[in-house]
Coordinates of C-alpha atoms in Angstrom, one line a residue:
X1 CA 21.3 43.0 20.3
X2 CA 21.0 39.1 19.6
X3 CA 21.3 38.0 16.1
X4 CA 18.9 35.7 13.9
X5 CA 18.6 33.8 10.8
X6 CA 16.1 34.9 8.0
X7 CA 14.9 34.9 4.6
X8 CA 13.9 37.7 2.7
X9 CA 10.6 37.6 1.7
X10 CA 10.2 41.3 -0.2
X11 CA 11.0 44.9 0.2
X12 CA 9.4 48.0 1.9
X13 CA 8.2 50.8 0.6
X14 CA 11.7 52.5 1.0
X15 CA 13.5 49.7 -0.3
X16 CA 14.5 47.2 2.6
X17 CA 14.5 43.5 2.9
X18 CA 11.7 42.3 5.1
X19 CA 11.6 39.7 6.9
X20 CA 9.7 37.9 10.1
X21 CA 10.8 36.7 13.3
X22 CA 8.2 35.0 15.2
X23 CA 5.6 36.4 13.4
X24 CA 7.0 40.3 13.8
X25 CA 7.5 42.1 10.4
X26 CA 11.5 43.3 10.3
X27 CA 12.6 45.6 7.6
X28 CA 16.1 44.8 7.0
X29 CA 18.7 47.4 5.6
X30 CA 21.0 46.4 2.9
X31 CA 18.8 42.9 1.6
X32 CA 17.1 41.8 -1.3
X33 CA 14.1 39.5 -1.7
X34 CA 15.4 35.6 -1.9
X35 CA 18.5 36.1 0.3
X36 CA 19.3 34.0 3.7
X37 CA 20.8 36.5 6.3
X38 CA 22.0 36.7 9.3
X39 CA 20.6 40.1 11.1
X40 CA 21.2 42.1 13.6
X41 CA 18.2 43.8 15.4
X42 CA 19.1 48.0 15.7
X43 CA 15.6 48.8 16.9
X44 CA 12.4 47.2 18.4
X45 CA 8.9 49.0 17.9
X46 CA 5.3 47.8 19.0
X47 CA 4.4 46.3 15.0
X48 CA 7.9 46.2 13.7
X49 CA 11.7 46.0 13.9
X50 CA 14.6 47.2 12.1
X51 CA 17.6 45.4 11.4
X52 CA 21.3 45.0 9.8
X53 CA 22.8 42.6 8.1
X54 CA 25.8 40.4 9.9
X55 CA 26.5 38.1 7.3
X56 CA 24.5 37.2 3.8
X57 CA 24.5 33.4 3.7
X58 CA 23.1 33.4 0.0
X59 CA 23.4 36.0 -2.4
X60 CA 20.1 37.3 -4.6
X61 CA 20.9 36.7 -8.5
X62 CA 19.8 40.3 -9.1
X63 CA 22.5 41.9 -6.3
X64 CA 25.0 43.8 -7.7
X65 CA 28.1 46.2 -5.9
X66 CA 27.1 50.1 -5.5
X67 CA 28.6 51.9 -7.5
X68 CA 29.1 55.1 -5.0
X69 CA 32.1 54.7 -1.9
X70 CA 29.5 55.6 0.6
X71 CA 26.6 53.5 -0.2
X72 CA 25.2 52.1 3.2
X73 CA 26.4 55.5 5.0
X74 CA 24.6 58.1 2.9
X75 CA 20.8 57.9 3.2
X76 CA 20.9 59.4 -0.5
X77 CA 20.4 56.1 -1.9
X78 CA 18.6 52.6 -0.9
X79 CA 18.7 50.3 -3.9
X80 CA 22.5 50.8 -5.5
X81 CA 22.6 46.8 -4.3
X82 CA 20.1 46.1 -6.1
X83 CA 19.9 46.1 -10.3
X84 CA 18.2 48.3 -12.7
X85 CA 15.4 45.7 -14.0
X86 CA 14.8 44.6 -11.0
X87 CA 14.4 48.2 -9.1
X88 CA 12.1 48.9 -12.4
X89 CA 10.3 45.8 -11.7
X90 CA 10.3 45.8 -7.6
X91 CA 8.5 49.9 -8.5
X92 CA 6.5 48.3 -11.1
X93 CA 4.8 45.9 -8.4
X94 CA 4.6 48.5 -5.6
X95 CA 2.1 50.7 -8.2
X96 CA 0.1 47.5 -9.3
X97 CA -0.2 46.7 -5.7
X98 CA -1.3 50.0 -4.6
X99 CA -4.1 50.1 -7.3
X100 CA -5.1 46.3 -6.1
X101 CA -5.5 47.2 -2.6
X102 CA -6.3 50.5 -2.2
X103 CA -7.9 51.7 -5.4
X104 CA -9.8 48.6 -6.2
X105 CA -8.8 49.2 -10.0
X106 CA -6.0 47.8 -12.5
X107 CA -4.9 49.7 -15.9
X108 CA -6.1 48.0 -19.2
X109 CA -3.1 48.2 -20.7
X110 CA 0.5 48.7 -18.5
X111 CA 2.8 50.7 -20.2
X112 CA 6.6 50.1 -20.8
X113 CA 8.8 51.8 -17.9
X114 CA 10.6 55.2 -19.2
X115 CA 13.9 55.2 -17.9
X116 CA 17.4 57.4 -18.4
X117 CA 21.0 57.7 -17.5
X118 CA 20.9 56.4 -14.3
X119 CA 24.1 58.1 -12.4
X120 CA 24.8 62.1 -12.5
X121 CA 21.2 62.7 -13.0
X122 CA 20.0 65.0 -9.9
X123 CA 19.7 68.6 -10.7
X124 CA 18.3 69.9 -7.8
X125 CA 18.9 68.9 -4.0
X126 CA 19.3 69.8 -0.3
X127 CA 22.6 69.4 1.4
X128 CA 23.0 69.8 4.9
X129 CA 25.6 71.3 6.3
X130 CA 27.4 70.3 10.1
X131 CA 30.4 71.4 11.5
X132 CA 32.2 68.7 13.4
X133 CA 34.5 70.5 16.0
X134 CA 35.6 67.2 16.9
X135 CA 36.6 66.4 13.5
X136 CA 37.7 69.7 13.0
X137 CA 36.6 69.7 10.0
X138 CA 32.6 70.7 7.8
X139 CA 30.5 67.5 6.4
X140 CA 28.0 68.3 3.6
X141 CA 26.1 65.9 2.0
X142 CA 23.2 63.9 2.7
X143 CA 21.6 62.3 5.8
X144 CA 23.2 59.2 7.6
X145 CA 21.3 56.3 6.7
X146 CA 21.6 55.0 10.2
X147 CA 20.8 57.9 12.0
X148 CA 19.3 61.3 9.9
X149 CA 20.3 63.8 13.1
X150 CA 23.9 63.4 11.5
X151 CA 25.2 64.5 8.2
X152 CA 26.9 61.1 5.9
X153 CA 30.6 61.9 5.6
X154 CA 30.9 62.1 1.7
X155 CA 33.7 63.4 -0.8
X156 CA 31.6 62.6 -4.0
X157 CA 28.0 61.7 -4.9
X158 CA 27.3 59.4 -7.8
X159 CA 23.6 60.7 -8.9
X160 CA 24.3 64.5 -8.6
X161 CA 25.0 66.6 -11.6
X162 CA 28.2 66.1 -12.7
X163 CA 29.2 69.7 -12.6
X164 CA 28.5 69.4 -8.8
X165 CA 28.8 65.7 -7.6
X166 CA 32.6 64.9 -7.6
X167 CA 33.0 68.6 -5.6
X168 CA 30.7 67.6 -2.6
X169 CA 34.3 67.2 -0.5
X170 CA 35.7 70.6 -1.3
X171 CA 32.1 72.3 -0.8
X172 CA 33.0 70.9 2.7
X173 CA 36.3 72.3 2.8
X174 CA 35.1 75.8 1.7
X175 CA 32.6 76.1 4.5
X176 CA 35.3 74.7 6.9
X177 CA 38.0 77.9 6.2
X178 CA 35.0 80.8 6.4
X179 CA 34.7 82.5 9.5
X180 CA 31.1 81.6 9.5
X181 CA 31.5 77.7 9.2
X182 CA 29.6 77.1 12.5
X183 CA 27.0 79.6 11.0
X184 CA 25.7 77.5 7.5
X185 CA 23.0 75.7 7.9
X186 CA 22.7 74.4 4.5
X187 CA 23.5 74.2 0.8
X188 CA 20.8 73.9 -1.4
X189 CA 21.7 73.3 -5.4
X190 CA 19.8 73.9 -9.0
X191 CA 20.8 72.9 -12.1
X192 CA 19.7 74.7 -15.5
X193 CA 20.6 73.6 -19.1
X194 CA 23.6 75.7 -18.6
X195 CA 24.1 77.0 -14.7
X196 CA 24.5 75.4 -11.6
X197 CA 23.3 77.6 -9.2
X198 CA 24.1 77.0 -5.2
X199 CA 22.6 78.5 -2.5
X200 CA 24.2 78.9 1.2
X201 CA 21.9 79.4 4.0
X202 CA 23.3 81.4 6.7
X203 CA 21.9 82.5 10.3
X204 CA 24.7 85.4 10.6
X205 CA 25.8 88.4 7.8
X206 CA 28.9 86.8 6.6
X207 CA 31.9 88.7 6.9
X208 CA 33.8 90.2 3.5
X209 CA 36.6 87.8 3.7
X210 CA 33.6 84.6 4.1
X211 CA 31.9 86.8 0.9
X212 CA 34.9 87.1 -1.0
X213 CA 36.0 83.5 -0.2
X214 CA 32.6 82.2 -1.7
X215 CA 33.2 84.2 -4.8
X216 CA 36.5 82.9 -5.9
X217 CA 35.0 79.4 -5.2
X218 CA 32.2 80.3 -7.5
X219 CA 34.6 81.4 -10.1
X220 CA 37.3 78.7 -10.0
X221 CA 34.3 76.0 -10.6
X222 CA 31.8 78.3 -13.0
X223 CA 29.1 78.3 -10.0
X224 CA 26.5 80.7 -9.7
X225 CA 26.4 81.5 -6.0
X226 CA 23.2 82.8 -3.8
X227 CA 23.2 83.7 -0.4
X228 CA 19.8 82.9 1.9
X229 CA 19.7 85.1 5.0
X230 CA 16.5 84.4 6.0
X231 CA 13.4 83.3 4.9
X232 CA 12.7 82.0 0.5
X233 CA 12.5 85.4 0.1
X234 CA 15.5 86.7 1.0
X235 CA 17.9 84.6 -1.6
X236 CA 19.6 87.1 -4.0
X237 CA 22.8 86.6 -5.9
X238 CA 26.4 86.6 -5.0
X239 CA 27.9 86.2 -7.8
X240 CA 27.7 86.8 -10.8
X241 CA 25.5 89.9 -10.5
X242 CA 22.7 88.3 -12.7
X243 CA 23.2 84.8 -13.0
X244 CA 20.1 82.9 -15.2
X245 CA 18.9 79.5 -14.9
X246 CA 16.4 78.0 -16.9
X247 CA 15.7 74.7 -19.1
X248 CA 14.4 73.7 -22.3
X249 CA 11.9 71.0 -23.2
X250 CA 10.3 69.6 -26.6
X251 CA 6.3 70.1 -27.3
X252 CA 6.5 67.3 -29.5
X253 CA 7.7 66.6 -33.2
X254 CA 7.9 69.5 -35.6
X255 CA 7.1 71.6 -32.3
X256 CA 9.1 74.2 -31.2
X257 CA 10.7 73.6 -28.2
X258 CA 9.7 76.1 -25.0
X259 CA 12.4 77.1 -22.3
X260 CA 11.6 78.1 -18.8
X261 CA 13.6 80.1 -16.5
X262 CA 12.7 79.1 -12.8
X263 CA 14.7 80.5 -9.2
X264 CA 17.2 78.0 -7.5
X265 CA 14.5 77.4 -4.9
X266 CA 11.5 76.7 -7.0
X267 CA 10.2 73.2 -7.8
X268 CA 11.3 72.1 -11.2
X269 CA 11.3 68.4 -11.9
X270 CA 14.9 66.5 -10.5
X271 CA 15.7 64.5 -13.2
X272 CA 16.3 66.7 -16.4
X273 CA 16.3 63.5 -18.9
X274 CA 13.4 62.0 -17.0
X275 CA 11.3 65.4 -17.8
X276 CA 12.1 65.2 -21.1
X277 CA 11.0 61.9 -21.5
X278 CA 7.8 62.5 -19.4
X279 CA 6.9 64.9 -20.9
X280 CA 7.0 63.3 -24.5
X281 CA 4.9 60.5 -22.8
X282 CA 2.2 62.9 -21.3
X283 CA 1.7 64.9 -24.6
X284 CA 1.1 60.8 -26.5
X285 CA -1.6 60.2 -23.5
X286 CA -3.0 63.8 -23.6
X287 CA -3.2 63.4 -27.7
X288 CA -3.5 67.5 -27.6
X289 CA -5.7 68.7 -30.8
X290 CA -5.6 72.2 -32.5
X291 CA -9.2 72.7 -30.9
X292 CA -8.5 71.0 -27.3
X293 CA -9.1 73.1 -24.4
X294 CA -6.8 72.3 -21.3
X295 CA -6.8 72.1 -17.9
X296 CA -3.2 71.7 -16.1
X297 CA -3.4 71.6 -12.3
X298 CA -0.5 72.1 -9.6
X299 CA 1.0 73.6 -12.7
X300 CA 4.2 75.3 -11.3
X301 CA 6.9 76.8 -13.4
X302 CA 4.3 76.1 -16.3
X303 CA 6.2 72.6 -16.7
X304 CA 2.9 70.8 -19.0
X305 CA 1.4 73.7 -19.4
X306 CA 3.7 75.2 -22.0
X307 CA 4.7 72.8 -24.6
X308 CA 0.7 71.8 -24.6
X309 CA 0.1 75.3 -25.0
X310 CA 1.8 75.0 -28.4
X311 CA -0.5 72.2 -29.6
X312 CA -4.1 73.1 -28.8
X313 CA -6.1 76.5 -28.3
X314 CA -6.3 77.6 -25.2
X315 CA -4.6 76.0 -21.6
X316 CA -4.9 77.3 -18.5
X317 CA -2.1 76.4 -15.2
X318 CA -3.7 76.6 -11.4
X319 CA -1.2 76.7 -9.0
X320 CA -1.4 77.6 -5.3
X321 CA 1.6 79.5 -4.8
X322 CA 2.0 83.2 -6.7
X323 CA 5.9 83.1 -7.2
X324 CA 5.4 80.3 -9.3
X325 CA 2.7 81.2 -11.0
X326 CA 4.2 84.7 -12.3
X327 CA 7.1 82.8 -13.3
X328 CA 5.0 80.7 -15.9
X329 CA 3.0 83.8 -16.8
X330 CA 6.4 85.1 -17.6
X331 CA 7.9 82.1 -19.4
X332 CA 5.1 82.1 -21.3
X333 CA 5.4 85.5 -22.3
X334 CA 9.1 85.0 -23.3
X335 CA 7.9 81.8 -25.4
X336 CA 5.3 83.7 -27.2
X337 CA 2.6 82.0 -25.9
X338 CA -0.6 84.2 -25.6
X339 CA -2.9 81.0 -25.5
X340 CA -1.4 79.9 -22.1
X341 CA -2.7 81.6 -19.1
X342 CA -2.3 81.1 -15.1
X343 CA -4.4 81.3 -12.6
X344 CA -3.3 81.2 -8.5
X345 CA -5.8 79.3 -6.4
X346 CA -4.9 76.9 -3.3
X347 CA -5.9 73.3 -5.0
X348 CA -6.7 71.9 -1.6
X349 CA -9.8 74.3 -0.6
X350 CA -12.7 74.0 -2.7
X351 CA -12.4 75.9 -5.5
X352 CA -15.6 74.7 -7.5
X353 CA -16.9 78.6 -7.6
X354 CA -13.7 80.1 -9.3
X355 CA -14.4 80.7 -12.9
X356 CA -11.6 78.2 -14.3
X357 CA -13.1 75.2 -12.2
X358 CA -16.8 76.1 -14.0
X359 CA -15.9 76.1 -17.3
X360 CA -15.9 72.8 -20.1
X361 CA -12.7 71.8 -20.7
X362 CA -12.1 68.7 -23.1
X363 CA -8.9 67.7 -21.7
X364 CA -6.9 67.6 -18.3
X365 CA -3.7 67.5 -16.6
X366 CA -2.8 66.8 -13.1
X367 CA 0.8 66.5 -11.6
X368 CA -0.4 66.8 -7.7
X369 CA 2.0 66.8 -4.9
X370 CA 2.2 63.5 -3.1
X371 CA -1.2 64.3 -0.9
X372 CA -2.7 63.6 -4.4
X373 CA -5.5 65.5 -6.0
X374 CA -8.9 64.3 -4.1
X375 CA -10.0 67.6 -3.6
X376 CA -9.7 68.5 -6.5
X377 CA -12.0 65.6 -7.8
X378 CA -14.6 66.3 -5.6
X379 CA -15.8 69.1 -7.8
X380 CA -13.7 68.0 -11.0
X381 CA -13.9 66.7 -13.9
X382 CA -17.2 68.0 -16.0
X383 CA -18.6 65.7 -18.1
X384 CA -17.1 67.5 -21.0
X385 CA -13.7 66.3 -20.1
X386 CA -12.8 63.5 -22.2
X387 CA -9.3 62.5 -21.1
X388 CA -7.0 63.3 -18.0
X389 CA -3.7 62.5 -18.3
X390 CA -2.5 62.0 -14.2
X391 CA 1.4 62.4 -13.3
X392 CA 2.1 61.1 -10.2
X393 CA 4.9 61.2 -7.4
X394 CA 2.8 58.9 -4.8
X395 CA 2.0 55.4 -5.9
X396 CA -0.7 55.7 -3.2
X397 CA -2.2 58.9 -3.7
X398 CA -2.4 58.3 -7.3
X399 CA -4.2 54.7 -6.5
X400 CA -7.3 56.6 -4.5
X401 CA -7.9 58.9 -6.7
X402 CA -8.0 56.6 -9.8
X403 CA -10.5 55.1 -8.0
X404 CA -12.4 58.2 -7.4
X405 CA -12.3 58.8 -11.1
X406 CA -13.4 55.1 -11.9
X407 CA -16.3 54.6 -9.9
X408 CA -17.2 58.3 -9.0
X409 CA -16.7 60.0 -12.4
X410 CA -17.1 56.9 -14.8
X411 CA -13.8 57.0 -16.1
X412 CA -11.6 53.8 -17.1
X413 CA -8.0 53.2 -16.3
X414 CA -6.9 52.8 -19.8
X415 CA -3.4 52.7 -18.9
X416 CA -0.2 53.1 -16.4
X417 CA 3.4 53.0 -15.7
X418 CA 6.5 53.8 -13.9
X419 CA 8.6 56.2 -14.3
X420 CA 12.3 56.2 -13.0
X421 CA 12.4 59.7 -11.9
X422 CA 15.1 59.1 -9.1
X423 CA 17.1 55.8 -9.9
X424 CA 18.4 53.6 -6.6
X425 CA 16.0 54.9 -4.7
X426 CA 12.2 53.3 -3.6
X427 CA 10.7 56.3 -4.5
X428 CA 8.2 55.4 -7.1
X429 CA 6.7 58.1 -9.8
X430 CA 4.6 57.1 -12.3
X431 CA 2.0 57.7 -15.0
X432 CA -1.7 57.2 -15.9
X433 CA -3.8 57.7 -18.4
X434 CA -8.1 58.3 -17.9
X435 CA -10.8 58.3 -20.6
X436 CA -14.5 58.6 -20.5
X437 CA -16.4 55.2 -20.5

C-alpha cells in the first residue's frame, strides 16, 4: 500500500489518530492528536480508511511508552500511548460533544472526573481461547488489534486482576497439555472481594485426566474453577465444590456497608474501585432521604438498589432478566433489607401498565445498557419524580435521552462527568445528574 504524510487532527471514538488525505477521513492506529506521521494505508472503504503508522516525525507532548509488552498486538487496550489527563480529557470532550450535537443540551455544572488505580483493575473478562497447531502450542488472551478472527499472543495482561493477569501464559499452557485443547472455546473470568472464579467453555465432556488436570491448576493458584458445557445454564463448579463470589460496597457514611454475591457469568460492574467510587458519587447526586421513594432501572445484581435501600423507605429494582433479579431479591434478603424489592419486566417493551411504572416515585435511577433508556422515558418519569440520577456506559445514548428529559419532561441538566471505568481504553462511562425545572 503507498505511504503518505499527515497530521493528526483528533481521535475516533475508539481511540485512533485521524487524519485526511485528500479530503478522505483516515483513522490512524497508534497516533495522537498534534503528531506528523508517516502512514501506511491497511484498508480502503467507501467514507473512510484505516491506516499504520511507518514513522512519527514529531512526537505529541502528552505520548508516553505502554506500559504492557504487547501493546499494539492485543486489541485489549487503545490508549496505553497516550497519558492519563489527557485520555481523561480526550473522554471528557467526546461526552460534551455528544450532548452538543446530538442532544442539543450542555450540563450546568461539569463535574470533576472520578478516577482509580489505573493497571490490575479488570475483574471480569472474556478470553478466547485458539489452538495453533502450527505453533503447537494454545493462545488465550484477547483479540488481535489487527485482525479480531485471531487470538493476541500474550503471557501477561497489565489491567487484569492481579491474581489472574501475570498467569494469562500458563492459562495457555494448561489448555495446551489437556486432551481437549482443540475443544475450549473460551475462558471467561470473575473476580469477587475474595475469589477469582474462571470458567472454561467446552463443546466435548472432558476426559478425567483433562478434569483432574484443571483441578490441580485450580489449587496450585487458589482458583475457583467452573466448567460451561453448553448454554449459561449449564456452568456448575469444578472445584471447590461450593466456591462463593460476591463483593462489598459502602451506602454512604455511618451506613452499613451491603455485600452481594453474583454467578461468574452475571453482569457486575468491571472495575471494582471504580464501583466503589460510583457509587459514592450516585448516592451525593441522588441525595436519598429517610422518606424518598426510589425507582432503580436495569437494576441487576441489585448494584444501586441496595446501598440506597439503606437510606430511604422503600426502592424497588426492574430488571429484564429473572436470574438476576432473584439474585438481588436474595442479596437483599442476606443484607436485611425488607424495604428493597425486585420486579422482572423487559425495559425495552412498554411497560407503562405494570403497577411499578404507575406509581409516584420521588426519585430515580437509571444504569441502562448502552442502547440507552428511551423507552423507558416514553412513559417515565411522573411529575412526582424530582431527581434522576442517570449512569451511563454510552456517551451517545445517554446524550438523546438527556435531551428527551430536557425538552420532553422539563428536566435541567444540572450536571455531568466521566467516569474512568476502563482506563487506556476509548470507552467512555459517565454520569449525569436531572432535576425538575
Amino acid at each position: 500500500m503507498k505511504e503518505f504524510e499527515a497530521t493528526i487532527t483528533d481521535l475516533s471514538h475508539d481511540g485512533r489518530g485521524v487524519a485526511r488525505i485528500d479530503g478522505k477521513a483516515v483513522f490512524v492506529s497508534g497516533a495522537l492528536p498534534g503528531e506528523e506521521v508517516l502512514l501506511r494505508i491497511r484498508r480502503r472503504h467507501r467514507s473512510f480508511d484505516e491506516a499504520e503508522v511507518v514513522e512519527l516525525r514529531t512526537r505529541s507532548p502528552h505520548r508516553v511508552e505502554p506500559r504492557c509488552r504487547h501493546y499494539g498486538q492485543c486489541s485489549g487496550c487503545a490508549l496505553q500511548h497516550l497519558d492519563a489527563e489527557s485520555q481523561i480529557a480526550a473522554k471528557q470532550r467526546v461526552l460534551a460533544e455528544n450532548f452538543e450535537r446530538i442532544g442539543k443540551v450542555a450540563p450546568a455544572a461539569w463535574l470533576p472526573p472520578l478516577t482509580d488505580q489505573p493497571w490490575a483493575y479488570r475483574r471480569k473478562g472474556r478470553l478466547s481461547v485458539r489452538n495453533v497447531v502450527k505453533k503447537g502450542r494454545v493462545l488465550v488472551g484477547f483479540r488481535e488489534e489487527d485482525n479480531p478472527r485471531f487470538v493476541a499472543d500474550i503471557e501477561q495482561c497489565e489491567v487484569v486482576h492481579p491474581a489472574l493477569g501475570p498467569k494469562i501464559g500458563l492459562l495457555g499452557e494448561l489448555v495446551g497439555s489437556l486432551e481437549a485443547a482443540g475443544d475450549i472455546a473460551q475462558i471467561e473470568f470473575a473476580a469477587g472481594d475474595d475469589t477469582v472464579a474462571l470458567v472454561f467453555r467446552h463443546l466435548k465432556p472432558l476426559s478425567e485426566s483433562d478434569l483432574a488436570k484443571l483441578t490441580a491448576f485450580a489449587q496450585a493458584h487458589a482458583f475457583a474453577i467452573y466448567l460451561q458445557p453448553g448454554g449459561i445454564s449449564s456452568v456448575h463448579p469444578l472445584w471447590p465444590e461450593q466456591p462463593r463470589l460476591a463483593f462489598r460496597v459502602e451506602a454512604g457514611e455511618g451506613v452499613p456497608e451491603v455485600e452481594l454475591e453474583f454467578r461468574p457469568l452475571d453482569f457486575v460492574q468491571v472495575n471494582a474501585g471504580m464501583n466503589r467510587r460510583m457509587m459514592a458519587r450516585a448516592l451525593e447526586l441522588l441525595d436519598p432521604q429517610p422518606t424518598d421513594r426510589v425507582l432503580d432501572l436495569f437494576c441487576g445484581l441489585g448494584n444501586f438498589t441496595l446501598p440506597i435501600a439503606r437510606r430511604v423507605a422503600e426502592v424497588v429494582g426492574v430488571e429484564g432478566e429473572h436470574g438476576l433479579v432473584e439474585r438481588a431479591a436474595q442479596n437483599a434478603m442476606r443484607n436485611g433489607l425488607g424495604n428493597a424489592r425486585f420486579e422482572v419486566a423487559n425495559l425495552f417493551d412498554d411497560q407503562r401498565d405494570a403497577p411499578w411504572a404507575r406509581q409516584a416515585w420521588d426519585k430515580l435511577l437509571l444504569d441502562p445498557p448502552r442502547a440507552g433508556a428511551d423507552k423507558v422515558l416514553e412513559y417515565l418519569p411522573h411529575r412526582e419524580t424530582q431527581r434522576i440520577v442517570y449512569v451511563s456506559c454510552h456517551p451517545g445514548s445517554l446524550a438523546r435521552d438527556a435531551g428527551i428529559l430536557v425538552q420532553k419532561h422539563g428536566f435541567r441538566l444540572s450536571a455531568a462527568g466521566v467516569m474512568d471505568m476502563f482506563p487506556h481504553t476509548a470507552h467512555v462511562e459517565s454520569i449525569a445528574l436531572f432535576e425538575r425545572g
